[in-house]
Structure formats: structure tokens, C-alpha cells
Tab-separated table of C-alpha atoms in Angstrom:
chain	number	residue	atom	x	y	z
A	498	MET	CA	-15.538	18.618	-10.750
A	499	PRO	CA	-13.931	17.095	-7.935
A	500	GLY	CA	-13.969	13.029	-8.011
A	501	ALA	CA	-15.234	10.660	-4.328
A	502	ILE	CA	-12.692	11.493	-1.980
A	503	TYR	CA	-10.894	14.698	-2.621
A	504	ALA	CA	-9.078	16.745	-0.299
A	505	GLU	CA	-6.974	20.081	-0.901
A	506	GLY	CA	-3.984	21.752	1.819
A	507	LEU	CA	-4.814	19.054	4.668
A	508	VAL	CA	-2.826	19.790	7.323
A	509	LYS	CA	-2.908	18.861	10.783
A	510	THR	CA	0.097	19.321	13.419
A	511	PHE	CA	0.389	17.254	16.794
A	512	GLY	CA	2.388	19.720	19.301
A	513	ASP	CA	5.482	20.144	17.408
A	514	VAL	CA	5.645	17.435	14.706
A	515	ARG	CA	3.512	18.556	11.005
A	516	ALA	CA	1.823	14.737	10.547
A	517	LEU	CA	0.187	16.673	7.231
A	518	ASP	CA	1.751	19.418	5.872
A	519	GLY	CA	-0.386	20.523	2.870
A	520	VAL	CA	-1.738	16.953	1.297
A	521	ASP	CA	-3.577	17.211	-1.601
A	522	LEU	CA	-5.382	14.225	-3.174
A	523	ASP	CA	-8.129	13.765	-6.196
A	524	VAL	CA	-10.194	10.359	-6.741
A	525	PRO	CA	-12.358	9.525	-9.117
A	526	GLU	CA	-15.625	7.476	-8.698
A	527	GLY	CA	-15.114	3.614	-9.131
A	528	THR	CA	-11.504	3.456	-9.295
A	529	VAL	CA	-8.601	2.658	-6.291
A	530	LEU	CA	-5.611	4.940	-4.840
A	531	GLY	CA	-2.424	3.136	-3.816
A	532	LEU	CA	-1.036	6.039	-1.138
A	533	LEU	CA	1.962	4.186	-0.360
A	534	GLY	CA	5.450	6.335	2.245
A	535	PRO	CA	7.653	4.744	4.663
A	536	ASN	CA	6.724	4.738	8.422
A	537	GLY	CA	5.340	7.846	9.800
A	538	ALA	CA	4.549	9.529	6.518
A	539	GLY	CA	1.531	10.507	7.412
A	540	LYS	CA	-0.503	7.903	6.305
A	541	THR	CA	-2.993	7.154	8.343
A	542	THR	CA	-3.545	10.874	10.047
A	543	THR	CA	-4.889	10.814	6.221
A	544	VAL	CA	-6.856	8.493	6.414
A	545	ARG	CA	-8.454	9.946	9.699
A	546	CYS	CA	-8.479	12.963	8.684
A	547	LEU	CA	-10.764	11.901	5.445
A	548	THR	CA	-12.480	9.282	7.559
A	549	THR	CA	-13.957	12.290	10.780
A	550	LEU	CA	-12.024	10.304	12.883
A	551	LEU	CA	-9.477	13.299	13.763
A	552	ARG	CA	-10.364	17.224	12.141
A	553	PRO	CA	-7.445	18.245	9.755
A	554	ASP	CA	-6.034	21.849	11.504
A	555	SER	CA	-6.912	23.085	7.506
A	556	GLY	CA	-7.721	22.805	4.628
A	557	ARG	CA	-10.119	20.869	2.813
A	558	ALA	CA	-11.562	17.378	2.437
A	559	VAL	CA	-14.871	16.364	0.813
A	560	VAL	CA	-15.465	12.247	0.512
A	561	ALA	CA	-18.793	11.532	-1.910
A	562	GLY	CA	-19.923	14.443	-2.118
A	563	LEU	CA	-19.999	15.510	1.510
A	564	ASP	CA	-17.717	18.299	2.977
A	565	VAL	CA	-16.015	15.964	5.939
A	566	ALA	CA	-15.750	18.925	8.642
A	567	ARG	CA	-19.591	20.113	7.738
A	568	GLN	CA	-21.328	17.068	7.966
A	569	PRO	CA	-19.188	14.440	9.970
A	570	ASP	CA	-22.666	12.252	9.923
A	571	ALA	CA	-23.838	12.335	6.937
A	572	VAL	CA	-19.921	11.052	5.458
A	573	ARG	CA	-20.079	8.209	7.964
A	574	ARG	CA	-22.906	7.195	6.239
A	575	SER	CA	-20.996	6.857	3.117
A	576	ILE	CA	-17.900	4.979	3.836
A	577	GLY	CA	-16.638	1.821	4.846
A	578	LEU	CA	-13.214	2.161	6.842
A	579	SER	CA	-10.723	-1.246	8.143
A	580	GLY	CA	-8.160	0.187	10.000
A	581	GLN	CA	-4.845	-1.159	10.460
A	582	PHE	CA	-5.754	-3.240	13.496
A	583	ALA	CA	-8.709	-5.275	13.613
A	584	ALA	CA	-11.829	-4.050	15.307
A	585	VAL	CA	-14.522	-6.953	16.385
A	586	ASP	CA	-15.655	-8.102	19.509
A	587	GLU	CA	-13.535	-11.119	20.705
A	588	TYR	CA	-16.884	-12.650	22.770
A	589	LEU	CA	-19.141	-12.627	19.770
A	590	THR	CA	-19.219	-14.814	16.811
A	591	GLY	CA	-18.214	-14.516	13.240
A	592	ARG	CA	-21.978	-14.386	12.359
A	593	GLU	CA	-22.932	-12.124	15.484
A	594	ASN	CA	-20.432	-9.579	14.904
A	595	LEU	CA	-21.836	-8.923	11.344
A	596	GLN	CA	-25.275	-8.859	12.389
A	597	MET	CA	-24.712	-6.358	15.063
A	598	VAL	CA	-22.769	-4.310	12.820
A	599	GLY	CA	-25.869	-4.390	10.368
A	600	ARG	CA	-27.923	-3.616	13.075
A	601	LEU	CA	-25.945	-0.222	13.569
A	602	TYR	CA	-26.175	0.671	10.110
A	603	GLN	CA	-30.433	-0.005	11.097
A	604	MET	CA	-30.885	-2.920	9.034
A	605	GLY	CA	-33.792	-4.864	9.465
A	606	ALA	CA	-33.310	-8.017	11.177
A	607	LYS	CA	-33.343	-10.584	8.344
A	608	GLN	CA	-31.420	-8.483	6.618
A	609	ALA	CA	-28.987	-8.353	8.366
A	610	LYS	CA	-28.410	-12.183	8.463
A	611	ALA	CA	-28.946	-12.613	5.013
A	612	ARG	CA	-25.919	-10.046	4.413
A	613	ALA	CA	-23.886	-12.152	7.570
A	614	VAL	CA	-24.028	-15.044	5.090
A	615	GLU	CA	-22.831	-13.611	2.338
A	616	LEU	CA	-20.098	-11.902	3.754
A	617	LEU	CA	-18.913	-14.971	5.677
A	618	GLU	CA	-19.128	-16.892	2.615
A	619	GLN	CA	-17.138	-14.447	0.431
A	620	PHE	CA	-13.969	-13.974	3.474
A	621	HIS	CA	-14.615	-17.828	3.471
A	622	LEU	CA	-15.350	-17.766	7.749
A	623	ALA	CA	-18.686	-19.984	7.059
A	624	ASP	CA	-17.204	-23.217	9.409
A	625	ALA	CA	-15.957	-20.741	11.644
A	626	ALA	CA	-18.947	-18.173	11.721
A	627	ASP	CA	-20.308	-19.863	14.869
A	628	ARG	CA	-17.825	-20.050	16.643
A	629	PRO	CA	-16.309	-16.569	19.317
A	630	ALA	CA	-13.897	-14.209	17.242
A	631	LYS	CA	-11.737	-14.792	20.240
A	632	THR	CA	-10.818	-18.063	18.866
A	633	TYR	CA	-9.687	-16.978	15.362
A	634	SER	CA	-6.258	-16.401	13.879
A	635	GLY	CA	-5.135	-13.158	13.160
A	636	GLY	CA	-5.765	-13.711	9.899
A	637	MET	CA	-9.153	-14.639	10.623
A	638	ARG	CA	-9.985	-12.173	12.507
A	639	ARG	CA	-8.980	-9.322	9.581
A	640	ARG	CA	-10.453	-10.979	7.240
A	641	LEU	CA	-13.794	-10.180	9.690
A	642	ASP	CA	-12.718	-6.837	10.307
A	643	LEU	CA	-12.805	-6.152	7.191
A	644	ALA	CA	-16.047	-8.630	5.759
A	645	ALA	CA	-17.601	-5.554	8.745
A	646	ALA	CA	-16.481	-3.188	6.924
A	647	LEU	CA	-18.449	-4.113	3.833
A	648	VAL	CA	-21.315	-5.078	5.579
A	649	VAL	CA	-23.604	-2.078	3.956
A	650	SER	CA	-21.725	-2.041	0.319
A	651	PRO	CA	-20.477	1.869	1.303
A	652	PRO	CA	-20.166	4.639	-2.271
A	653	VAL	CA	-16.424	4.951	-0.738
A	654	MET	CA	-14.097	3.031	0.678
A	655	PHE	CA	-10.443	3.415	3.313
A	656	MET	CA	-8.827	0.496	3.572
A	657	ASP	CA	-5.575	0.910	5.919
A	658	GLU	CA	-3.140	-1.845	5.185
A	659	PRO	CA	-5.876	-3.956	4.374
A	660	THR	CA	-3.575	-7.817	4.316
A	661	THR	CA	-1.257	-7.166	6.925
A	662	GLY	CA	-1.562	-10.173	8.840
A	663	LEU	CA	-2.508	-12.191	5.791
A	664	ASP	CA	-0.832	-15.250	4.382
A	665	PRO	CA	-0.367	-15.053	0.435
A	666	ARG	CA	-3.088	-17.355	-0.073
A	667	ASN	CA	-5.572	-15.322	1.914
A	668	ARG	CA	-4.015	-11.332	0.264
A	669	GLN	CA	-4.689	-12.995	-3.432
A	670	GLN	CA	-9.010	-13.796	-2.641
A	671	LEU	CA	-8.817	-10.206	-0.595
A	672	TRP	CA	-7.584	-8.724	-4.075
A	673	GLU	CA	-10.587	-10.142	-5.938
A	674	VAL	CA	-12.700	-8.240	-3.248
A	675	ILE	CA	-11.231	-5.607	-3.722
A	676	LYS	CA	-11.436	-6.032	-7.497
A	677	GLN	CA	-14.765	-6.802	-7.338
A	678	LEU	CA	-15.969	-3.878	-5.193
A	679	VAL	CA	-14.715	-1.732	-7.468
A	680	SER	CA	-15.567	-2.896	-10.021
A	681	GLY	CA	-19.613	-2.651	-9.068
A	682	GLY	CA	-18.410	1.100	-8.700
A	683	THR	CA	-17.168	1.255	-5.184
A	684	THR	CA	-14.259	4.722	-4.685
A	685	LEU	CA	-11.344	2.669	-2.481
A	686	LEU	CA	-8.227	4.444	-0.964
A	687	LEU	CA	-5.589	1.998	0.341
A	688	THR	CA	-2.258	3.300	2.159
A	689	THR	CA	-0.406	-0.426	1.844
A	690	GLN	CA	3.416	-1.321	2.939
A	691	TYR	CA	3.326	-4.078	-0.337
A	692	LEU	CA	4.444	-2.820	-3.375
A	693	GLU	CA	3.083	-5.750	-5.044
A	694	GLU	CA	-0.442	-4.632	-3.953
A	695	ALA	CA	-0.429	-1.309	-4.832
A	696	ASP	CA	0.769	-2.249	-7.963
A	697	HIS	CA	-1.781	-5.013	-8.870
A	698	LEU	CA	-4.635	-3.291	-7.603
A	699	ALA	CA	-4.122	0.862	-7.592
A	700	HIS	CA	-5.211	2.763	-10.964
A	701	ASP	CA	-2.941	5.608	-9.057
A	702	ILE	CA	-0.674	5.795	-7.313
A	703	ALA	CA	0.476	8.616	-4.458
A	704	VAL	CA	3.656	8.303	-2.272
A	705	VAL	CA	3.484	10.181	0.796
A	706	ASP	CA	6.808	11.334	2.995
A	707	HIS	CA	6.900	13.973	5.824
A	708	GLY	CA	2.933	14.697	5.523
A	709	ARG	CA	3.060	15.848	1.301
A	710	VAL	CA	2.949	14.181	-1.155
A	711	ILE	CA	5.790	13.711	-3.240
A	712	ALA	CA	4.835	12.572	-6.371
A	713	GLN	CA	1.378	11.010	-7.674
A	714	GLY	CA	0.943	8.576	-11.006
A	715	THR	CA	0.050	4.796	-12.740
A	716	SER	CA	2.923	3.027	-11.963
A	717	ASP	CA	4.218	2.919	-15.174
A	718	GLN	CA	3.986	7.215	-15.061
A	719	LEU	CA	5.767	6.714	-11.444
A	720	LYS	CA	8.429	3.352	-12.878
A	721	ALA	CA	9.515	5.611	-16.093
A	722	ARG	CA	10.347	8.833	-13.783
A	723	THR	CA	13.258	6.389	-12.178
A	724	GLY	CA	14.690	5.677	-14.930
A	725	GLY	CA	14.649	2.444	-17.573
A	726	GLU	CA	15.698	-0.833	-17.598
A	727	ARG	CA	18.664	-2.448	-15.200
A	728	VAL	CA	20.954	-5.481	-16.204
A	729	GLU	CA	20.568	-7.551	-12.733
A	730	VAL	CA	24.325	-9.927	-13.331
A	731	VAL	CA	24.618	-12.610	-9.947
A	732	VAL	CA	28.276	-14.392	-10.758
A	733	HIS	CA	29.324	-17.091	-9.633
A	734	GLU	CA	32.077	-16.898	-7.787
A	735	ARG	CA	32.845	-13.527	-5.022
A	736	ASP	CA	36.075	-12.516	-6.112
A	737	HIS	CA	34.637	-12.377	-9.910
A	738	ILE	CA	32.888	-9.012	-8.717
A	739	PRO	CA	35.143	-6.571	-9.193
A	740	THR	CA	35.617	-7.752	-12.684
A	741	ALA	CA	32.003	-7.700	-13.324
A	742	GLY	CA	31.785	-4.555	-11.664
A	743	GLU	CA	33.977	-3.312	-14.273
A	744	VAL	CA	32.122	-4.657	-17.522
A	745	LEU	CA	29.333	-3.316	-16.396
A	746	ARG	CA	30.617	-0.032	-15.802
A	747	GLY	CA	31.578	0.027	-19.448
A	748	PHE	CA	27.574	-0.583	-20.474
A	749	GLY	CA	25.883	1.765	-17.876
A	750	LYS	CA	24.059	4.793	-17.721
A	751	GLY	CA	23.912	5.471	-14.218
A	752	GLU	CA	25.906	3.875	-10.805
A	753	THR	CA	26.446	0.108	-10.519
A	754	THR	CA	25.344	-1.455	-6.885
A	755	VAL	CA	26.784	-3.809	-6.098
A	756	GLU	CA	25.110	-6.156	-3.272
A	757	GLU	CA	27.893	-8.427	-1.878
A	758	HIS	CA	26.153	-11.354	0.647
A	759	THR	CA	24.086	-12.287	-2.676
A	760	ARG	CA	26.833	-11.929	-5.514
A	761	LYS	CA	24.859	-9.679	-7.704
A	762	LEU	CA	25.201	-6.176	-9.652
A	763	THR	CA	22.687	-3.764	-11.021
A	764	VAL	CA	23.128	-1.004	-13.417
A	765	PRO	CA	20.603	0.780	-15.096
A	766	VAL	CA	21.381	0.136	-19.355
A	767	THR	CA	19.544	1.988	-22.031
A	768	GLY	CA	19.421	-0.829	-25.603
A	769	GLY	CA	17.771	-4.186	-24.408
A	770	ALA	CA	17.649	-7.580	-25.150
A	771	LYS	CA	20.209	-6.474	-27.424
A	772	LEU	CA	22.857	-4.644	-24.995
A	773	LEU	CA	22.453	-7.919	-22.549
A	774	ALA	CA	23.766	-10.276	-25.023
A	775	GLU	CA	26.502	-7.583	-25.480
A	776	VAL	CA	27.261	-8.515	-21.584
A	777	ILE	CA	26.871	-12.088	-21.663
A	778	ARG	CA	29.612	-12.118	-24.401
A	779	GLU	CA	32.157	-9.388	-22.060
A	780	LEU	CA	31.585	-11.650	-19.335
A	781	ASP	CA	32.155	-14.368	-21.306
A	782	SER	CA	35.107	-13.337	-22.278
A	783	ARG	CA	36.743	-12.013	-19.864
A	784	GLY	CA	36.309	-15.256	-18.191
A	785	ILE	CA	33.392	-14.720	-15.345
A	786	GLU	CA	31.166	-17.586	-14.709
A	787	ILE	CA	27.475	-16.536	-13.863
A	788	ASP	CA	24.769	-17.467	-11.932
A	789	ASP	CA	22.002	-15.534	-12.820
A	790	ILE	CA	21.442	-12.158	-15.975
A	791	ALA	CA	18.108	-10.639	-16.171
A	792	LEU	CA	16.609	-7.572	-17.978
A	793	ARG	CA	14.124	-5.474	-15.689
A	794	ARG	CA	11.974	-2.654	-15.485
A	795	PRO	CA	12.105	-0.549	-12.534
A	796	THR	CA	9.830	-1.410	-9.592
A	797	LEU	CA	7.454	0.340	-7.147
A	798	ASP	CA	10.299	-0.712	-5.098
A	799	ASP	CA	12.981	1.456	-6.853
A	800	VAL	CA	10.193	4.017	-6.918
A	801	PHE	CA	10.338	4.189	-3.277
A	802	LEU	CA	13.897	3.653	-2.974
A	803	SER	CA	14.524	6.959	-5.555
A	804	LEU	CA	11.608	9.417	-3.748
A	805	THR	CA	12.607	8.281	-0.042
A	806	GLY	CA	15.830	7.327	0.119
A	807	HIS	CA	14.903	3.849	1.686
A	808	THR	CA	13.228	1.159	0.665
A	809	ALA	CA	9.264	0.296	1.411
A	810	GLU	CA	11.020	-2.811	3.637
A	811	GLU	CA	12.934	-0.354	5.982
A	812	LYS	CA	10.215	0.124	8.614
A	813	THR	CA	9.779	-0.053	11.854
A	814	GLU	CA	5.685	-1.204	12.918
A	815	ASP	CA	3.453	1.385	11.113
A	816	THR	CA	0.314	2.456	13.754
A	817	GLY	CA	-1.180	5.368	13.780
A	818	GLU	CA	1.466	6.299	16.589
A	819	ALA	CA	3.968	5.968	14.680
A	820	ASP	CA	2.935	9.120	12.910
A	821	ARG	CA	2.166	11.270	15.608
A	822	LYS	CA	5.430	10.075	17.192
A	823	ASP	CA	7.658	10.895	13.954
A	824	THR	CA	10.484	12.362	14.627
A	825	ARG	CA	11.636	14.759	11.773
A	826	LYS	CA	12.250	17.771	12.587
A	827	ASP	CA	13.990	18.850	8.729
A	828	SER	CA	10.201	18.518	6.764
A	829	ARG	CA	11.312	18.731	3.001
A	830	LYS	CA	10.468	21.684	1.801
A	831	GLU	CA	10.975	20.586	-1.887
A	832	THR	CA	7.875	18.250	-4.156
A	833	VAL	CA	9.179	15.933	-6.630
A	834	LYS	CA	7.179	17.128	-9.960
């Protein structure tokens, strides 16, 4: 039985650009799917198709048990959406914005007012509740927009890069809100460029590139595909980098990477802490002074690099226009299994 969010073979083109090239998703009820991908990969286009803002050229999508193409009005009543940019009325106060959304969802005046008070407290906006939204900082507007998306406590929620523009404290607060939502049974599709966010929140992660899902699984499963452990060494003297590289190649199970500006060398290994001790002894015997050494598992950034050819930080402004203006001509034909 399909999950709360289900897509099969979604295709969407803009002129000669194939923004979606057969996207398949299945998100079980009460879970979080993290949708990751480089800029222009098709993440925002996917969200727009699933939330009825765009009609796919082909394929099928079901949200909250409703066919997106055949029952768009019913789908809209069953979902919440927070887009990439805060969509609030700048001339209304924070309280008035939330009450207006409640009234648009046909809440009674008293119920809409009570829900606004609850959300203003939850998103730490109570002190600014009666100020016009145009006086809010960017982070405050973002929180108000997120609060507006939750006015009706929808069973299915879409968040397109929800923490963009938030400082670390506010990001942590939003993470707690998301956890509370999901623990209450809400299903969430989350697009993000913060890999830590996906690692922290998502039950499952789908990596999108060139309009296709090229890998999917839990964070641990994706990391396991990338490889085992890595030894990272930061040498004290830049002149010692070549010798340290020679040492690491003797222990490594793959190519050693070097960051000259940070004097850091990284090599994939097997053997755990015992091997790390051997590396330290060998570096010491060669007279190589080190500032830091560590053994770590692959990160989601390593997964990103392995699957898409670059890290998540190598991006430009990620907007819906980016999806449409993707200049790729040679669409990737193989899906990573």
C-alpha cells in the first residue's frame, strides 16, 4: 500500500530542460523523508508537483490518499506547505497573519485566535506578535511563515529548505518543532542543503540529481555505500605533507586526498582504532609532528560528493527558477543502486 506521499515516474519539462526525469518516492505515514540534491536537481519541482502547484507531464502522485492530478482541491486541504521564501503579508502583524490563515481554512474567529496565540509561543514570536511583519528580521519572517503552514495541523507537510536564513539557535528550535509534529503522526517531506539537518531529522533520505532519484536509504545505509572509515591527519608543517601522504598510502584502502591550505590529509582505511595507533607510531618514527588526527565514519557530505561529484556547499542560489533554468544537456542515464 502506498505511503502518505507516493510518486511514480514523475516527469516535468520546461522547454528542452527535463527538470524531472521519472521521480519515484514512497514516504510511509508518520515519517520524514529528506530530499537532497545539488542546485537545479529537481527538488523544488518535485515539491511543486506533489503540492499541486505544478502539473507533471506524466507519472502519478498520491498525497494523503488523494490523487494529486484528479483531486487537487482535496489535496490542498490535507497538506501544509512552507516554500523556500517566507510568504507573509508584511502589512499585517504576526498575529493577524496567523489568524487570517486560520480564517481562510474556515476556522471560527475564536479558534483562529487561539491557534495563533499557540503558534506564536511555539515559534518564539509572542513578543513581536502585534508588530507588522515588515519590521521582522529575515529569520522571524521565516518562523512566521512556518507557523502559518501549521495553522491547521495538516497530516502531510512539505518543507522546502525551511531553515534557510535561520541562526543555529532558531534552527535547533525548528528541529524540535518538526520532531513534535512527526511524533504526533505528521508525515513530512523535507528538502534541505544542510546535510546535518537531514542526518538529524530524516528517517529516510533520497538523493536527487538531474531530475532522478539516484540513491535512497537511511543515513547509515547511504554512508555504508560510500565506504568505510577514514583517517584524517593535520600535519604541523606544510613541508611534511608529502612524507605524511606516503605514510598514509601504506595504510590506506584508497586514494589519499590532500587539502594544502589546511595541511589535512584523508585516506579510507579498515582496522579501526588499532590501525589509528599504528599510523601515529609510523608518523612519529618519521619525525612528522601532527596537530590533529582522527578516525571517522563517512558523513552525508561524503555521500553527496560520491554520488553527485561535489559537496552540498558547492551551490548557487537554490530557487524554483534554478530548477527551470538548469542548463544540463547530458541527462544522467544510470541510477545508482
